[in-house]
CSV table of C-alpha atoms in Angstrom, one decimal:
chain,number,residue,atom,x,y,z
A,1,MET,CA,-1.0,9.9,18.5
A,2,ASP,CA,-0.2,9.2,22.0
A,3,ARG,CA,3.3,10.2,21.9
A,4,ILE,CA,4.8,13.2,20.6
A,5,LEU,CA,8.3,14.6,20.3
A,6,VAL,CA,8.5,18.3,20.5
A,7,THR,CA,12.1,19.7,19.5
A,8,GLY,CA,12.7,23.2,21.0
A,9,GLY,CA,10.2,22.3,23.4
A,10,ALA,CA,12.0,24.5,26.1
A,11,GLY,CA,11.9,27.7,24.1
A,12,PHE,CA,9.3,30.3,23.9
A,13,ILE,CA,6.9,29.2,21.2
A,14,GLY,CA,7.8,25.4,21.8
A,15,SER,CA,7.1,25.5,25.3
A,16,ASN,CA,3.6,27.2,24.8
A,17,PHE,CA,2.8,23.9,22.4
A,18,VAL,CA,3.7,21.6,24.9
A,19,HIS,CA,1.4,23.2,27.7
A,20,HIS,CA,-1.2,23.4,25.0
A,21,VAL,CA,-0.9,19.6,24.1
A,22,VAL,CA,-1.1,18.7,27.9
A,23,ALA,CA,-4.1,20.9,28.4
A,24,ASN,CA,-5.8,19.4,25.1
A,25,THR,CA,-4.9,16.0,24.6
A,26,ASP,CA,-3.9,12.8,26.5
A,27,ALA,CA,-0.7,12.7,24.8
A,28,HIS,CA,2.7,12.1,26.3
A,29,VAL,CA,5.4,14.7,25.3
A,30,THR,CA,9.0,14.3,25.0
A,31,VAL,CA,10.5,17.6,24.6
A,32,LEU,CA,14.1,17.5,23.2
A,33,ASP,CA,15.9,21.0,23.7
A,34,LYS,CA,19.8,21.8,23.7
A,35,LEU,CA,18.9,24.6,26.7
A,36,THR,CA,20.6,27.4,24.7
A,37,TYR,CA,20.2,30.8,26.0
A,38,ALA,CA,16.8,31.4,24.7
A,39,ALA,CA,15.4,28.2,26.2
A,40,THR,CA,14.7,27.7,30.2
A,41,GLN,CA,13.6,24.5,32.0
A,42,GLU,CA,11.5,26.8,34.0
A,43,SER,CA,9.0,27.2,30.8
A,44,LEU,CA,8.0,23.4,31.8
A,45,ASP,CA,7.4,23.9,35.6
A,46,GLY,CA,4.1,22.5,36.6
A,47,LEU,CA,3.4,20.1,34.1
A,48,PRO,CA,2.8,16.6,35.2
A,49,ALA,CA,6.1,14.5,35.2
A,50,ASP,CA,4.1,11.5,34.0
A,51,ARG,CA,3.1,13.1,30.9
A,52,VAL,CA,6.1,15.5,29.8
A,53,GLU,CA,10.0,14.4,29.8
A,54,LEU,CA,13.1,16.7,28.9
A,55,VAL,CA,15.8,15.2,27.1
A,56,VAL,CA,18.7,17.7,26.9
A,57,GLY,CA,20.5,17.4,23.3
A,58,ASP,CA,21.1,18.5,20.0
A,59,ILE,CA,19.0,17.9,17.1
A,60,ALA,CA,21.9,17.9,14.9
A,61,GLU,CA,23.2,14.6,16.4
A,62,PRO,CA,21.7,11.3,14.9
A,63,GLU,CA,22.7,9.2,18.0
A,64,VAL,CA,20.5,11.6,20.2
A,65,VAL,CA,17.6,11.8,17.7
A,66,GLU,CA,17.0,8.4,16.4
A,67,PRO,CA,16.0,6.6,19.4
A,68,LEU,CA,13.6,9.4,20.5
A,69,VAL,CA,11.9,9.5,17.1
A,70,ALA,CA,11.8,5.5,17.3
A,71,GLY,CA,9.6,5.8,20.6
A,72,VAL,CA,7.1,8.2,19.4
A,73,ASP,CA,4.3,8.5,17.1
A,74,ALA,CA,4.7,12.1,15.7
A,75,VAL,CA,7.8,14.6,15.7
A,76,VAL,CA,6.9,18.3,15.8
A,77,HIS,CA,9.8,20.3,14.9
A,78,TYR,CA,10.3,23.6,16.6
A,79,ALA,CA,13.8,23.7,17.3
A,80,ALA,CA,15.7,26.6,15.5
A,81,GLU,CA,17.9,29.3,15.9
A,82,SER,CA,15.7,32.4,15.2
A,83,HIS,CA,17.3,35.9,15.7
A,84,ASN,CA,17.9,37.7,12.7
A,85,ASP,CA,20.7,40.1,14.4
A,86,ASN,CA,22.6,37.1,15.3
A,87,SER,CA,22.1,35.6,12.2
A,88,LEU,CA,24.0,38.3,10.6
A,89,GLU,CA,26.9,38.1,13.1
A,90,ASP,CA,27.5,34.4,13.1
A,91,PRO,CA,25.5,32.4,10.5
A,92,GLY,CA,27.2,29.3,11.6
A,93,PRO,CA,24.8,28.1,14.1
A,94,PHE,CA,21.9,28.9,12.0
A,95,ILE,CA,23.2,26.8,9.4
A,96,ARG,CA,23.9,23.8,11.7
A,97,THR,CA,20.7,23.6,13.6
A,98,ASN,CA,17.8,24.9,11.1
A,99,ILE,CA,19.5,22.8,8.2
A,100,VAL,CA,21.5,20.0,9.5
A,101,GLY,CA,19.4,19.5,12.7
A,102,SER,CA,16.2,19.4,10.2
A,103,PHE,CA,18.1,17.0,7.9
A,104,THR,CA,18.8,14.8,10.9
A,105,LEU,CA,15.4,14.6,12.3
A,106,LEU,CA,13.7,14.0,8.7
A,107,GLU,CA,16.3,11.1,8.2
A,108,ALA,CA,14.9,9.6,11.4
A,109,ALA,CA,11.4,10.2,10.5
A,110,ARG,CA,12.0,8.5,7.4
A,111,LYS,CA,13.6,5.4,8.7
A,112,HIS,CA,11.0,4.9,11.3
A,113,ASP,CA,7.8,6.2,9.4
A,114,LYS,CA,7.0,8.7,11.9
A,115,ARG,CA,4.4,11.7,11.1
A,116,PHE,CA,6.4,14.8,10.8
A,117,HIS,CA,5.4,18.3,11.3
A,118,HIS,CA,7.8,21.3,10.6
A,119,VAL,CA,7.4,24.7,12.0
A,120,SER,CA,8.8,27.8,9.9
A,121,THR,CA,8.3,31.3,9.2
A,122,ASP,CA,6.8,33.6,7.1
A,123,GLU,CA,10.4,35.2,6.7
A,124,VAL,CA,11.0,32.8,4.2
A,125,TYR,CA,8.9,34.8,1.8
A,126,GLY,CA,10.9,37.8,2.0
A,127,ASP,CA,9.1,41.1,2.5
A,128,LEU,CA,6.1,43.3,0.9
A,129,GLU,CA,5.9,47.0,0.2
A,130,LEU,CA,4.0,48.9,2.9
A,131,ASP,CA,1.4,50.0,0.3
A,132,ASP,CA,1.0,46.7,-1.2
A,133,PRO,CA,-2.3,45.2,-0.5
A,134,LYS,CA,-1.1,41.5,-0.9
A,135,ARG,CA,-0.4,39.0,1.9
A,136,PHE,CA,1.8,35.9,1.5
A,137,THR,CA,0.0,32.7,0.7
A,138,GLU,CA,1.1,29.3,0.4
A,139,ASP,CA,1.9,30.1,-3.3
A,140,THR,CA,4.1,32.8,-2.6
A,141,PRO,CA,7.8,32.4,-4.0
A,142,TYR,CA,10.7,32.1,-1.6
A,143,ASN,CA,12.6,35.4,-1.2
A,144,PRO,CA,14.6,35.1,2.0
A,145,SER,CA,16.8,38.3,3.2
A,146,SER,CA,18.8,37.2,6.2
A,147,PRO,CA,21.0,34.2,7.2
A,148,TYR,CA,18.1,33.0,9.6
A,149,SER,CA,15.3,33.2,6.9
A,150,ALA,CA,17.6,31.7,4.4
A,151,SER,CA,18.4,28.8,6.7
A,152,LYS,CA,14.6,28.2,7.3
A,153,ALA,CA,13.6,28.5,3.7
A,154,GLY,CA,16.3,25.6,3.2
A,155,SER,CA,14.6,23.3,5.9
A,156,ASP,CA,11.5,23.9,4.4
A,157,HIS,CA,12.8,22.7,1.0
A,158,LEU,CA,14.2,19.5,2.5
A,159,VAL,CA,10.8,18.6,4.1
A,160,ARG,CA,9.1,18.9,0.7
A,161,ALA,CA,11.9,16.8,-1.1
A,162,TRP,CA,11.7,14.2,1.8
A,163,VAL,CA,7.9,14.0,1.4
A,164,ARG,CA,8.3,13.6,-2.4
A,165,SER,CA,11.1,11.4,-2.6
A,166,PHE,CA,10.8,9.2,0.3
A,167,GLY,CA,7.2,9.5,1.2
A,168,VAL,CA,7.7,11.1,4.6
A,169,ARG,CA,4.3,11.9,6.1
A,170,ALA,CA,5.3,15.6,6.7
A,171,THR,CA,3.3,19.0,7.0
A,172,ILE,CA,5.0,22.5,7.0
A,173,SER,CA,3.3,25.7,8.9
A,174,ASN,CA,4.7,29.2,8.2
A,175,CYS,CA,3.6,31.7,11.1
A,176,SER,CA,4.0,35.5,11.5
A,177,ASN,CA,5.6,37.2,14.5
A,178,ASN,CA,4.4,35.7,17.8
A,179,TYR,CA,4.1,37.4,21.4
A,180,GLY,CA,3.3,36.2,24.5
A,181,PRO,CA,5.2,34.9,27.8
A,182,TRP,CA,8.6,33.3,28.2
A,183,GLN,CA,10.1,35.2,24.8
A,184,HIS,CA,13.7,36.1,25.4
A,185,ILE,CA,14.4,39.8,26.0
A,186,GLU,CA,16.5,40.0,23.0
A,187,LYS,CA,13.2,40.1,20.8
A,188,PHE,CA,11.3,43.2,20.0
A,189,ILE,CA,8.3,43.3,22.3
A,190,PRO,CA,10.2,42.0,25.4
A,191,ARG,CA,13.2,44.3,24.9
A,192,GLN,CA,10.6,47.2,24.6
A,193,ILE,CA,8.6,46.0,27.6
A,194,THR,CA,11.7,45.4,29.9
A,195,GLU,CA,13.2,48.8,28.8
A,196,VAL,CA,10.0,50.6,29.9
A,197,ILE,CA,9.9,48.8,33.1
A,198,ASP,CA,13.6,50.0,33.8
A,199,GLY,CA,12.3,53.5,33.3
A,200,ARG,CA,14.4,54.1,29.7
A,201,ARG,CA,12.9,54.9,26.4
A,202,PRO,CA,12.2,52.0,24.1
A,203,ARG,CA,14.5,51.9,21.2
A,204,VAL,CA,12.8,51.4,17.7
A,205,TYR,CA,14.9,50.6,14.4
A,206,GLY,CA,14.8,53.0,11.4
A,207,ASP,CA,11.7,54.9,11.0
A,208,GLY,CA,9.5,52.4,12.9
A,209,LEU,CA,7.3,51.7,10.1
A,210,ASN,CA,8.2,48.1,9.5
A,211,VAL,CA,4.9,46.1,9.9
A,212,ARG,CA,4.8,42.5,11.5
A,213,ASP,CA,1.6,40.2,11.6
A,214,TRP,CA,1.2,39.6,15.4
A,215,ILE,CA,-0.1,36.4,16.8
A,216,HIS,CA,-0.3,35.2,20.3
A,217,THR,CA,1.5,32.2,20.9
A,218,GLU,CA,-1.4,30.1,22.3
A,219,ASP,CA,-3.0,30.8,18.9
A,220,HIS,CA,0.1,29.4,17.0
A,221,SER,CA,-0.1,26.4,19.5
A,222,SER,CA,-3.7,25.7,18.3
A,223,ALA,CA,-3.2,26.1,14.9
A,224,VAL,CA,-0.1,23.6,15.0
A,225,LEU,CA,-2.0,21.2,16.7
A,226,ALA,CA,-5.1,21.2,14.2
A,227,ILE,CA,-2.4,20.8,11.3
A,228,LEU,CA,-0.9,17.7,13.4
A,229,GLU,CA,-4.3,16.3,13.8
A,230,ARG,CA,-6.4,17.2,10.6
A,231,GLY,CA,-3.7,18.5,8.1
A,232,GLN,CA,-3.3,16.7,4.8
A,233,ILE,CA,0.2,15.1,4.3
A,234,GLY,CA,2.5,17.4,1.8
A,235,GLU,CA,0.5,20.4,2.5
A,236,THR,CA,1.8,23.8,3.8
A,237,TYR,CA,-0.5,25.9,6.1
A,238,LEU,CA,0.2,29.8,6.8
A,239,ILE,CA,-0.8,30.8,10.3
A,240,GLY,CA,-1.6,34.4,11.1
A,241,ALA,CA,-4.3,36.4,13.3
A,242,ASP,CA,-4.8,39.6,11.2
A,243,GLY,CA,-2.4,41.4,13.4
A,244,GLU,CA,-0.7,43.6,11.1
A,245,LYS,CA,1.0,46.8,13.2
A,246,ASN,CA,4.0,48.6,12.6
A,247,ASN,CA,6.6,48.8,15.1
A,248,LEU,CA,5.9,52.3,16.0
A,249,GLU,CA,2.4,51.4,16.7
A,250,VAL,CA,3.4,48.4,19.1
A,251,VAL,CA,6.0,50.4,21.1
A,252,GLN,CA,3.2,53.4,21.3
A,253,ALA,CA,0.6,50.8,22.9
A,254,ILE,CA,3.4,49.4,25.4
A,255,LEU,CA,4.1,53.0,26.4
A,256,ARG,CA,0.2,53.5,26.9
A,257,HIS,CA,-0.2,50.6,29.1
A,258,PHE,CA,2.6,51.8,31.4
A,259,GLY,CA,0.9,55.5,31.4
A,260,ARG,CA,3.9,56.9,29.3
A,261,SER,CA,3.8,59.3,26.5
A,262,GLU,CA,3.7,58.1,23.1
A,263,ASP,CA,6.4,60.1,22.0
A,264,ASP,CA,8.9,58.8,24.7
A,265,ILE,CA,11.0,56.8,22.0
A,266,GLU,CA,14.4,56.6,20.9
A,267,PHE,CA,15.1,55.8,17.1
A,268,VAL,CA,18.3,53.9,16.3
A,269,ARG,CA,20.2,52.5,13.5
A,270,ASP,CA,18.1,50.2,11.2
A,271,ARG,CA,19.0,46.6,10.8
A,272,ALA,CA,20.9,45.5,7.8
A,273,GLY,CA,18.5,43.9,5.3
A,274,HIS,CA,15.3,45.0,7.5
A,275,ASP,CA,12.1,43.4,5.9
A,276,ARG,CA,9.8,46.1,5.3
A,277,ARG,CA,6.0,44.4,5.9
A,278,TYR,CA,5.0,40.6,6.8
A,279,ALA,CA,1.3,39.9,6.3
A,280,ILE,CA,-0.3,36.4,6.2
A,281,GLU,CA,-3.3,35.1,4.6
A,282,SER,CA,-4.4,32.0,6.7
A,283,GLY,CA,-7.6,31.3,4.8
A,284,LYS,CA,-6.6,27.8,3.8
A,285,LEU,CA,-5.9,26.7,7.6
A,286,ARG,CA,-9.1,28.4,8.6
A,287,HIS,CA,-11.5,27.0,6.2
A,288,GLN,CA,-9.6,23.5,5.8
A,289,LEU,CA,-9.0,22.6,9.2
A,290,ASP,CA,-11.7,25.0,10.8
A,291,TRP,CA,-9.3,26.8,12.9
A,292,GLN,CA,-9.9,30.4,14.5
A,293,PRO,CA,-7.4,32.7,16.5
A,294,GLN,CA,-8.8,33.3,20.0
A,295,TYR,CA,-6.7,36.5,21.1
A,296,GLN,CA,-8.0,38.8,18.4
A,297,ASP,CA,-7.8,41.6,20.5
A,298,PHE,CA,-3.8,42.7,20.2
A,299,ASP,CA,-4.2,45.2,22.8
A,300,ALA,CA,-5.6,42.9,25.7
A,301,GLY,CA,-2.9,40.1,24.7
A,302,LEU,CA,-0.3,42.6,25.2
A,303,GLN,CA,-1.6,43.7,28.6
A,304,ALA,CA,-1.4,40.2,29.5
A,305,THR,CA,2.1,39.8,28.3
A,306,ILE,CA,3.1,43.0,29.9
A,307,ASP,CA,1.7,41.8,33.2
A,308,TRP,CA,3.6,38.5,32.7
A,309,TYR,CA,7.0,40.4,32.3
A,310,VAL,CA,6.3,42.6,35.3
A,311,ALA,CA,5.5,39.5,37.5
A,312,ASN,CA,8.4,37.6,36.2
A,313,GLU,CA,11.5,40.1,36.3
A,314,ALA,CA,13.5,37.4,38.4
A,315,TRP,CA,13.6,35.1,35.2
A,316,TRP,CA,14.8,37.8,32.6
A,317,ARG,CA,16.5,40.3,34.8
A,318,PRO,CA,20.0,38.1,34.9
A,319,HIS,CA,20.2,38.6,31.0
A,320,LYS,CA,19.1,42.1,30.5
A,321,ASP,CA,22.5,43.7,31.2
A,322,ALA,CA,24.2,41.6,28.6
A,323,VAL,CA,21.2,42.0,26.0
A,324,GLU,CA,21.5,45.7,26.0
A,325,ALA,CA,25.4,45.8,25.7
A,326,SER,CA,25.0,43.7,22.6
A,327,TYR,CA,22.7,46.0,21.2
A,328,ALA,CA,24.8,49.2,22.3
A,329,ALA,CA,27.7,47.8,20.4
A,330,LYS,CA,25.8,47.7,17.3
A,331,GLY,CA,24.2,51.3,18.0
A,332,GLN,CA,20.8,49.9,18.6
């Protein structure tokens, strides 16, 4: 695969993958990104111009997608509307991007017979009880809880149908919650970090006991590249790093890093339909494709993430007031 198209490659997770591909392969990368509020061209700064090209466009528009897909060997599809709170306010963009956009890309991949990898989320499986020893596996039934997770579930089903009905050479990955640099400050960890930087109390939904299975975005990138290179067509792989922590534990860790009291927390109104617990069993990926996460010390990864937000205030500061105003309007 000498030429790869990465959709959403200027966003948080997608841009990390682009950097990972450049560092670990000789492939040329074309990034297709709409450059919505959650993406930034700055995330691609420093990459060699002869190996990375940015095309600004919408994955739901065939006239944009088809010529780009025709000119590459593989498509890695990251582009998505992904913020649950936003999907509760206005589901429309989630249907257009996550379902119509995925359909448009699949049709182009079918027409031009291109390798296709679809990046999805563990949220399609719904949630688990806090005291349930089970984890999500590739065989867990779908049970999405929000317009966001329902739209991602729909796109997953499209990929499977295009594999079975049309022979598209596709794979799917479902990953747990990511953290790391370049994540928009509306998301949980960056919001709490920037609240503490500003001297305020971090805000936690409900009782704070909701559990997420955290993975550093660099480990997500290495897993996706392994699936792209060695994954079996038609298969789904779950990506996780055994990083289960509840929201309260994460916020307390952030406070510790800043030398603040672990009790200096404000509890706010819970999100509607807030999933209780996510947990990934990634044994298939580890055993079949010989993949292992490198960032297994969450505290060290969190410190590096905090350091990045401290050093890059000029990037996130212009968005901070608007983000907090939006949350305040919802009592959060």
